[in-house]
Amino acid sequence: MSKVGKEKLLIENIKNEYLSEKNKKQTTIKSMWSQYQKMGKELSEGIYAEDNHFIYELIQNAEDTKSNEEQHTLEFTLENNGLIVFNNEVGFTEEQIKAICSFGQSTKALEKNEGFIGEKGIGFKSVFKITDKPAIFSNGYRFYFNKLDETGTTTEYIIPYWIDDNELKKYPLKFQNNTHTALYLPFSKEKKQEKINKLKKDIKNIEPILLLFLKKLTNIKINESGKKIINTIKTSKQDEKLKLATIQNRDILDRYYMFKKSIDVNQDLDEVKDKNGRRKGIKKREIILAFPNFNNKTKEDRIFSFLPTKLHSELNFIIQADFILQSGRENIAIDNEWNQWQFNEIEKFICDEVVNKLKNHSKLKFSYLSYFLKNGDSHNTLIEKLYNNEPLADSKKNPQFK
């Protein structure tokens, strides 16, 4: 059997299994398919405050892939009727195909110690916010999903349908000619033009700083009407003994002094030791702090969990850690024990190591305390605790920063 034959067979087998479940008669107990429908609606439509949060999910999914190219690139191409997303990764595996055709069956669970940031397997499902028929072409697999079945009354979400040669010709050329991984997201017919315009605006406003804490992606491109709108590139070099990362997009060039620390995970935390803990089996985590060059045009104080959250630190540097997020993945679960432990580790990292390195830098030693000036009230107990400890307390005492 040819390679394409094997891939088509897998898609057809998954489809037939789901259709068999879907066509079962309803009993007094809810059928498995009705549970899939409910879960699909919740995960695809109900968990995000913003329709366009799916953009961040696609960036996250791209970060969780592998590329053999010199620059790992994610490219968005805006067309009148839809969005094409290209990722020069190695392509989907059979296990990844099975995972994307399901709810909650992520292939990343055992890879968390490698830094994978996917969680719940819900990232791709968020595209149903803008499309009724997303299509995927990767490593020989080419298929689409339907939001609704042919009756227009029953939701599907996870049943894959193979794209044959004749159907493929109906897709945009950039999708047809893909040699890595491409998604095509035709805009939902029910989407009002003003929402489509907002989506296009949000994509064109993707922030270059998103690349800062991503280990694999080094390039994000955005095209519209054949024109390249954004081409953001990340590079790194050593400055004395500190790592200096550069994020460049057109005429804007921002630099950040990067501090990393690998920490041993407290195995007594509930999220680690419990059977259903969200960090079960994790042995190590990484904290990253980014201190901006004082000439940077971009001002940023959001806290990141690989991607930006809605929580602001009100400090003059950026905090990144593997925080457990609320269901919409837009904010940090403040009272979570895992998150509290990580903030304690961040506090120790700053006080025990980072401050001394800043003091020993030939340029930063004269101005490093300004990083710790507070710009407002964070209304967050975790941030307040960090702020009230040294060296933040030193910046309040220093007359230079009164």
Short mmCIF file of C-alpha atoms in Angstrom, two decimals:
data_model
loop_
_atom_site.label_atom_id
_atom_site.label_comp_id
_atom_site.label_asym_id
_atom_site.label_seq_id
_atom_site.Cartn_x
_atom_site.Cartn_y
_atom_site.Cartn_z
CA MET A 1 0.00 0.00 0.00
CA SER A 2 1.32 3.44 -0.91
CA LYS A 3 2.15 6.05 1.68
CA VAL A 4 -0.87 8.16 0.69
CA GLY A 5 -2.98 5.02 0.83
CA LYS A 6 -1.95 4.34 4.42
CA GLU A 7 -2.67 7.89 5.45
CA LYS A 8 -6.06 7.93 3.79
CA LEU A 9 -6.89 4.61 5.44
CA LEU A 10 -6.14 6.05 8.89
CA ILE A 11 -8.43 9.04 8.27
CA GLU A 12 -11.20 6.79 6.94
CA ASN A 13 -10.90 4.41 9.92
CA ILE A 14 -11.16 7.26 12.44
CA LYS A 15 -14.13 8.71 10.55
CA ASN A 16 -15.97 5.38 10.42
CA GLU A 17 -15.45 4.72 14.13
CA TYR A 18 -16.97 8.08 15.00
CA LEU A 19 -19.87 7.70 12.55
CA SER A 20 -20.66 4.32 14.06
CA GLU A 21 -20.83 5.91 17.52
CA LYS A 22 -22.82 8.85 16.21
CA ASN A 23 -25.45 6.62 14.59
CA LYS A 24 -26.12 4.55 17.69
CA LYS A 25 -29.61 4.87 19.09
CA GLN A 26 -30.01 7.06 22.17
CA THR A 27 -30.50 5.19 25.46
CA THR A 28 -31.54 6.34 28.92
CA ILE A 29 -27.87 7.08 29.47
CA LYS A 30 -26.41 9.76 27.24
CA SER A 31 -24.59 8.28 24.29
CA MET A 32 -20.87 8.78 24.00
CA TRP A 33 -21.45 10.91 20.91
CA SER A 34 -23.76 13.33 22.72
CA GLN A 35 -21.00 13.78 25.31
CA TYR A 36 -18.52 14.50 22.49
CA GLN A 37 -20.89 17.14 21.14
CA LYS A 38 -21.19 18.88 24.50
CA MET A 39 -17.43 18.77 25.06
CA GLY A 40 -16.79 20.06 21.55
CA LYS A 41 -19.04 23.07 21.98
CA GLU A 42 -17.47 23.94 25.33
CA LEU A 43 -13.85 23.62 24.18
CA SER A 44 -14.29 25.10 20.72
CA GLU A 45 -16.58 27.99 21.49
CA GLY A 46 -17.08 28.64 25.16
CA ILE A 47 -13.78 28.95 27.03
CA TYR A 48 -12.24 32.10 25.57
CA ALA A 49 -13.27 35.64 26.30
CA GLU A 50 -11.92 36.72 22.91
CA ASP A 51 -12.84 35.04 19.60
CA ASN A 52 -9.34 35.64 18.28
CA HIS A 53 -7.48 33.92 21.12
CA PHE A 54 -7.13 30.98 18.71
CA ILE A 55 -4.21 32.91 17.15
CA TYR A 56 -2.19 32.34 20.34
CA GLU A 57 -3.21 28.68 20.35
CA LEU A 58 -1.84 28.21 16.84
CA ILE A 59 1.42 29.87 17.85
CA GLN A 60 1.59 27.58 20.86
CA ASN A 61 0.93 24.50 18.73
CA ALA A 62 3.68 25.54 16.31
CA GLU A 63 6.12 25.93 19.22
CA ASP A 64 5.38 22.34 20.18
CA THR A 65 6.55 21.01 16.80
CA LYS A 66 9.98 20.23 15.38
CA SER A 67 11.60 21.72 12.30
CA ASN A 68 14.73 20.76 10.38
CA GLU A 69 15.00 24.20 8.79
CA GLU A 70 17.54 26.86 9.83
CA GLN A 71 14.69 29.11 10.98
CA HIS A 72 11.56 27.55 12.45
CA THR A 73 8.89 29.70 10.81
CA LEU A 74 5.17 30.19 11.36
CA GLU A 75 3.46 32.10 8.56
CA PHE A 76 -0.06 33.57 8.45
CA THR A 77 -1.50 34.48 5.03
CA LEU A 78 -4.72 36.49 5.05
CA GLU A 79 -7.06 36.02 2.09
CA ASN A 80 -10.48 37.53 1.42
CA ASN A 81 -12.31 34.34 2.37
CA GLY A 82 -10.01 32.69 4.85
CA LEU A 83 -6.69 32.27 6.63
CA ILE A 84 -3.80 29.99 5.65
CA VAL A 85 -1.33 29.02 8.39
CA PHE A 86 1.99 27.50 7.33
CA ASN A 87 4.53 25.86 9.66
CA ASN A 88 7.82 24.48 8.28
CA GLU A 89 7.81 21.61 10.76
CA VAL A 90 8.59 17.96 9.98
CA GLY A 91 4.87 17.07 9.81
CA PHE A 92 2.17 15.17 11.68
CA THR A 93 2.70 11.64 12.96
CA GLU A 94 -0.02 9.01 13.19
CA GLU A 95 -0.34 9.61 16.94
CA GLN A 96 -0.72 13.36 16.40
CA ILE A 97 -3.45 12.72 13.82
CA LYS A 98 -5.33 10.60 16.34
CA ALA A 99 -4.90 13.28 18.99
CA ILE A 100 -6.24 16.11 16.85
CA CYS A 101 -9.25 13.94 15.97
CA SER A 102 -10.22 13.72 19.65
CA PHE A 103 -10.83 15.75 22.78
CA GLY A 104 -8.20 15.82 25.52
CA GLN A 105 -5.96 13.15 23.93
CA SER A 106 -2.79 15.21 23.72
CA THR A 107 0.53 13.66 22.69
CA LYS A 108 2.34 16.21 24.89
CA ALA A 109 1.57 14.73 28.29
CA LEU A 110 4.81 12.74 28.47
CA GLU A 111 6.85 15.55 26.94
CA LYS A 112 6.26 18.20 29.62
CA ASN A 113 9.79 17.83 30.96
CA GLU A 114 11.03 18.87 27.49
CA GLY A 115 9.19 22.17 27.86
CA PHE A 116 6.15 21.46 25.71
CA ILE A 117 3.46 24.01 26.45
CA GLY A 118 0.33 22.34 25.12
CA GLU A 119 -2.32 21.49 27.66
CA LYS A 120 -5.70 19.69 27.45
CA GLY A 121 -5.34 19.07 23.71
CA ILE A 122 -7.75 21.92 23.04
CA GLY A 123 -5.57 24.34 21.07
CA PHE A 124 -6.64 23.40 17.54
CA LYS A 125 -10.34 23.18 18.47
CA SER A 126 -10.35 26.92 19.12
CA VAL A 127 -10.27 27.57 15.34
CA PHE A 128 -13.99 26.77 15.26
CA LYS A 129 -14.44 30.27 16.61
CA ILE A 130 -13.88 31.56 13.08
CA THR A 131 -14.39 28.62 10.73
CA ASP A 132 -16.91 25.84 10.12
CA LYS A 133 -14.58 23.68 8.01
CA PRO A 134 -10.88 23.74 9.00
CA ALA A 135 -8.54 21.74 6.76
CA ILE A 136 -5.10 20.25 7.44
CA PHE A 137 -2.38 19.17 5.00
CA SER A 138 0.68 17.64 6.68
CA ASN A 139 3.14 14.87 5.90
CA GLY A 140 0.80 13.38 3.30
CA TYR A 141 -2.30 13.63 5.51
CA ARG A 142 -4.96 15.92 4.03
CA PHE A 143 -8.37 16.17 5.63
CA TYR A 144 -10.95 18.56 7.04
CA PHE A 145 -13.42 18.73 9.91
CA ASN A 146 -17.02 19.94 9.91
CA LYS A 147 -18.51 21.99 12.70
CA LEU A 148 -21.97 20.73 11.70
CA ASP A 149 -23.03 17.60 9.84
CA GLU A 150 -24.89 17.61 6.51
CA THR A 151 -28.22 18.31 8.26
CA GLY A 152 -26.84 21.53 9.72
CA THR A 153 -28.28 20.66 13.13
CA THR A 154 -25.78 18.25 14.72
CA THR A 155 -22.26 19.27 15.71
CA GLU A 156 -19.28 17.09 14.76
CA TYR A 157 -15.92 18.85 15.40
CA ILE A 158 -13.71 15.75 15.46
CA ILE A 159 -14.79 13.57 12.50
CA PRO A 160 -12.06 13.81 9.81
CA TYR A 161 -12.91 13.72 6.10
CA TRP A 162 -10.27 12.92 3.51
CA ILE A 163 -9.55 15.53 0.81
CA ASP A 164 -9.24 13.74 -2.54
CA ASP A 165 -7.30 15.06 -5.54
CA ASN A 166 -10.28 16.81 -7.12
CA GLU A 167 -11.28 18.48 -3.84
CA LEU A 168 -7.71 19.61 -3.23
CA LYS A 169 -7.85 21.71 -6.42
CA LYS A 170 -10.57 23.86 -4.82
CA TYR A 171 -8.24 24.99 -2.03
CA PRO A 172 -5.86 27.99 -2.23
CA LEU A 173 -2.63 27.29 -4.12
CA LYS A 174 -0.52 27.96 -1.03
CA PHE A 175 -2.40 25.15 0.72
CA GLN A 176 -2.22 22.80 -2.28
CA ASN A 177 1.54 23.31 -2.73
CA ASN A 178 2.41 22.86 0.93
CA THR A 179 5.49 20.71 1.65
CA HIS A 180 5.40 20.88 5.46
CA THR A 181 2.22 21.62 7.46
CA ALA A 182 -0.57 23.94 6.40
CA LEU A 183 -4.00 24.79 7.78
CA TYR A 184 -6.76 26.44 5.81
CA LEU A 185 -9.45 28.19 7.82
CA PRO A 186 -12.23 29.49 5.55
CA PHE A 187 -14.19 32.16 7.42
CA SER A 188 -17.62 31.08 8.68
CA LYS A 189 -20.42 32.40 6.49
CA GLU A 190 -22.23 33.62 9.60
CA LYS A 191 -19.23 35.73 10.61
CA LYS A 192 -20.07 39.38 10.12
CA GLN A 193 -17.60 41.42 8.09
CA GLU A 194 -16.76 43.59 11.09
CA LYS A 195 -15.63 40.51 13.03
CA ILE A 196 -13.57 39.31 10.07
CA ASN A 197 -11.98 42.75 9.87
CA LYS A 198 -11.18 42.60 13.59
CA LEU A 199 -9.64 39.15 13.13
CA LYS A 200 -7.42 40.42 10.32
CA LYS A 201 -6.42 43.41 12.42
CA ASP A 202 -5.55 41.16 15.39
CA ILE A 203 -3.41 38.91 13.21
CA LYS A 204 -1.59 41.90 11.73
CA ASN A 205 -0.99 43.11 15.29
CA ILE A 206 0.67 39.90 16.50
CA GLU A 207 3.30 41.12 18.91
CA PRO A 208 6.97 40.47 18.09
CA ILE A 209 7.64 39.87 21.79
CA LEU A 210 5.77 36.56 21.54
CA LEU A 211 8.98 35.01 20.21
CA LEU A 212 10.98 35.96 23.29
CA PHE A 213 10.14 32.91 25.43
CA LEU A 214 9.59 30.40 22.65
CA LYS A 215 12.50 28.00 22.28
CA LYS A 216 11.81 26.65 18.81
CA LEU A 217 9.99 29.28 16.77
CA THR A 218 12.40 31.96 15.60
CA ASN A 219 10.40 33.61 12.83
CA ILE A 220 6.78 34.77 12.45
CA LYS A 221 5.57 36.10 9.10
CA ILE A 222 2.24 37.72 8.21
CA ASN A 223 1.13 38.30 4.61
CA GLU A 224 -1.93 39.94 3.08
CA SER A 225 -2.83 40.41 -0.57
CA GLY A 226 0.61 39.19 -1.64
CA LYS A 227 2.39 41.70 0.61
CA LYS A 228 4.60 40.86 3.58
CA ILE A 229 3.27 42.86 6.54
CA ILE A 230 5.31 41.41 9.39
CA ASN A 231 8.56 39.46 9.45
CA THR A 232 9.66 39.10 13.06
CA ILE A 233 12.98 37.37 13.75
CA LYS A 234 14.62 36.36 17.02
CA THR A 235 18.40 36.10 17.44
CA SER A 236 20.68 35.77 20.48
CA LYS A 237 24.28 36.55 21.46
CA GLN A 238 26.43 36.96 24.57
CA ASP A 239 26.96 40.39 26.13
CA GLU A 240 29.73 40.01 28.69
CA LYS A 241 28.42 37.01 30.67
CA LEU A 242 24.74 37.65 29.96
CA LYS A 243 22.58 36.32 27.13
CA LEU A 244 21.15 39.14 25.02
CA ALA A 245 18.12 38.28 22.88
CA THR A 246 17.08 40.53 19.99
CA ILE A 247 13.56 40.75 18.60
CA GLN A 248 13.44 42.57 15.30
CA ASN A 249 10.48 43.58 13.16
CA ARG A 250 11.06 46.14 10.44
CA ASP A 251 12.51 49.26 12.05
CA ILE A 252 11.81 48.17 15.64
CA LEU A 253 14.64 46.37 17.37
CA ASP A 254 14.30 45.42 21.05
CA ARG A 255 16.91 43.69 23.18
CA TYR A 256 16.50 41.78 26.44
CA TYR A 257 18.97 40.43 28.97
CA MET A 258 17.84 36.87 29.64
CA PHE A 259 18.20 34.96 32.92
CA LYS A 260 17.27 31.27 33.08
CA LYS A 261 17.18 28.82 35.92
CA SER A 262 16.22 25.15 35.93
CA ILE A 263 14.56 24.22 39.22
CA ASP A 264 13.77 20.87 40.79
CA VAL A 265 10.04 20.46 41.18
CA ASN A 266 8.65 20.03 44.68
CA GLN A 267 7.23 16.51 44.50
CA ASP A 268 4.86 17.15 47.41
CA LEU A 269 2.72 19.59 45.44
CA ASP A 270 -0.80 18.33 44.75
CA GLU A 271 -0.51 19.04 41.02
CA VAL A 272 2.55 16.75 40.92
CA LYS A 273 1.66 13.88 43.24
CA ASP A 274 -2.08 13.53 42.61
CA LYS A 275 -3.27 11.01 40.05
CA ASN A 276 -5.02 13.68 38.01
CA GLY A 277 -2.51 16.46 38.72
CA ARG A 278 -1.80 18.78 35.81
CA ARG A 279 1.96 18.48 36.41
CA LYS A 280 2.07 14.81 37.36
CA GLY A 281 5.49 13.29 36.81
CA ILE A 282 7.26 16.60 36.20
CA LYS A 283 10.78 16.67 37.65
CA LYS A 284 12.16 20.01 36.47
CA ARG A 285 10.83 23.38 35.37
CA GLU A 286 12.49 26.49 33.96
CA ILE A 287 12.14 30.09 35.12
CA ILE A 288 13.06 32.86 32.68
CA LEU A 289 13.35 36.58 33.42
CA ALA A 290 13.80 39.17 30.66
CA PHE A 291 15.28 42.57 31.53
CA PRO A 292 14.81 45.07 28.68
CA ASN A 293 17.56 47.24 27.30
CA PHE A 294 16.75 50.79 28.42
CA ASN A 295 16.62 51.92 24.77
CA ASN A 296 13.80 49.54 23.88
CA LYS A 297 10.71 51.04 22.27
CA THR A 298 8.48 48.24 23.56
CA LYS A 299 7.34 48.48 27.19
CA GLU A 300 6.09 45.23 28.65
CA ASP A 301 5.13 43.98 32.14
CA ARG A 302 2.69 41.15 31.44
CA ILE A 303 3.50 37.82 33.02
CA PHE A 304 4.05 35.05 30.49
CA SER A 305 3.29 31.37 30.59
CA PHE A 306 5.11 30.86 27.27
CA LEU A 307 2.49 33.20 25.80
CA PRO A 308 1.26 36.43 27.44
CA THR A 309 -1.42 36.29 30.12
CA LYS A 310 -3.64 39.13 31.27
CA LEU A 311 -1.76 39.42 34.58
CA HIS A 312 0.56 42.44 34.86
CA SER A 313 3.42 42.57 37.35
CA GLU A 314 3.72 46.39 37.30
CA LEU A 315 7.51 45.85 37.33
CA ASN A 316 10.11 46.76 34.70
CA PHE A 317 11.04 43.27 33.62
CA ILE A 318 9.17 40.24 32.30
CA ILE A 319 8.49 37.02 34.19
CA GLN A 320 8.06 33.70 32.39
CA ALA A 321 7.27 30.35 34.03
CA ASP A 322 5.10 27.30 33.49
CA PHE A 323 2.11 28.65 35.40
CA ILE A 324 -1.14 26.76 35.59
CA LEU A 325 -3.74 28.85 33.82
CA GLN A 326 -7.47 29.23 34.18
CA SER A 327 -9.68 27.36 31.71
CA GLY A 328 -9.52 30.08 29.05
CA ARG A 329 -5.69 30.08 29.27
CA GLU A 330 -5.71 33.88 29.39
CA ASN A 331 -5.01 34.31 33.08
CA ILE A 332 -3.07 32.70 35.92
CA ALA A 333 -4.82 30.70 38.62
CA ILE A 334 -3.76 32.89 41.56
CA ASP A 335 -4.62 30.54 44.44
CA ASN A 336 -3.08 27.48 42.85
CA GLU A 337 -0.38 25.86 45.03
CA TRP A 338 1.86 25.14 42.02
CA ASN A 339 1.82 28.79 40.99
CA GLN A 340 2.56 29.98 44.53
CA TRP A 341 5.56 27.62 44.67
CA GLN A 342 6.87 29.01 41.37
CA PHE A 343 6.61 32.61 42.56
CA ASN A 344 8.61 31.64 45.64
CA GLU A 345 11.27 30.17 43.36
CA ILE A 346 11.28 33.32 41.22
CA GLU A 347 11.78 35.44 44.33
CA LYS A 348 14.76 33.31 45.41
CA PHE A 349 16.24 33.36 41.91
CA ILE A 350 16.16 37.17 41.77
CA CYS A 351 17.59 37.68 45.25
CA ASP A 352 20.20 34.91 45.19
CA GLU A 353 21.51 35.17 41.62
CA VAL A 354 20.05 37.75 39.24
CA VAL A 355 20.86 40.87 41.27
CA ASN A 356 24.54 39.94 41.59
CA LYS A 357 24.81 39.37 37.83
CA LEU A 358 23.20 42.73 37.11
CA LYS A 359 25.60 44.42 39.57
CA ASN A 360 28.59 42.88 37.83
CA HIS A 361 27.63 44.03 34.34
CA SER A 362 29.70 47.03 33.25
CA LYS A 363 26.67 49.04 32.07
CA LEU A 364 23.75 47.67 34.07
CA LYS A 365 25.43 48.12 37.46
CA PHE A 366 24.65 51.83 37.35
CA SER A 367 20.95 51.48 36.63
CA TYR A 368 19.76 47.98 37.51
CA LEU A 369 17.66 49.12 40.51
CA SER A 370 15.28 50.89 38.16
CA TYR A 371 14.16 47.47 36.92
CA PHE A 372 12.58 46.93 40.32
CA LEU A 373 10.63 50.16 40.56
CA LYS A 374 6.93 49.47 40.84
CA ASN A 375 4.71 51.17 38.27
CA GLY A 376 1.38 50.68 39.99
CA ASP A 377 -0.70 48.39 42.16
CA SER A 378 -0.87 44.86 40.82
CA HIS A 379 -3.74 43.84 43.16
CA ASN A 380 -2.15 40.43 43.24
CA THR A 381 -0.88 38.76 46.42
CA LEU A 382 1.83 36.82 44.61
CA ILE A 383 3.30 39.94 42.99
CA GLU A 384 2.97 41.95 46.21
CA LYS A 385 4.93 39.29 48.08
CA LEU A 386 7.68 39.43 45.45
CA TYR A 387 7.75 43.22 45.51
CA ASN A 388 8.04 43.46 49.28
CA ASN A 389 11.20 41.36 49.37
CA GLU A 390 14.75 42.37 48.50
CA PRO A 391 16.06 43.61 46.12
CA LEU A 392 12.79 45.36 45.35
CA ALA A 393 12.88 46.89 48.80
CA ASP A 394 16.31 48.35 47.99
CA SER A 395 14.92 50.27 45.02
CA LYS A 396 12.38 51.92 47.32
CA LYS A 397 15.13 53.01 49.72
CA ASN A 398 17.59 54.25 47.09
CA PRO A 399 17.37 58.07 46.75
CA GLN A 400 18.37 57.77 43.08
CA PHE A 401 14.92 56.40 42.33
CA LYS A 402 12.74 58.54 44.56
#
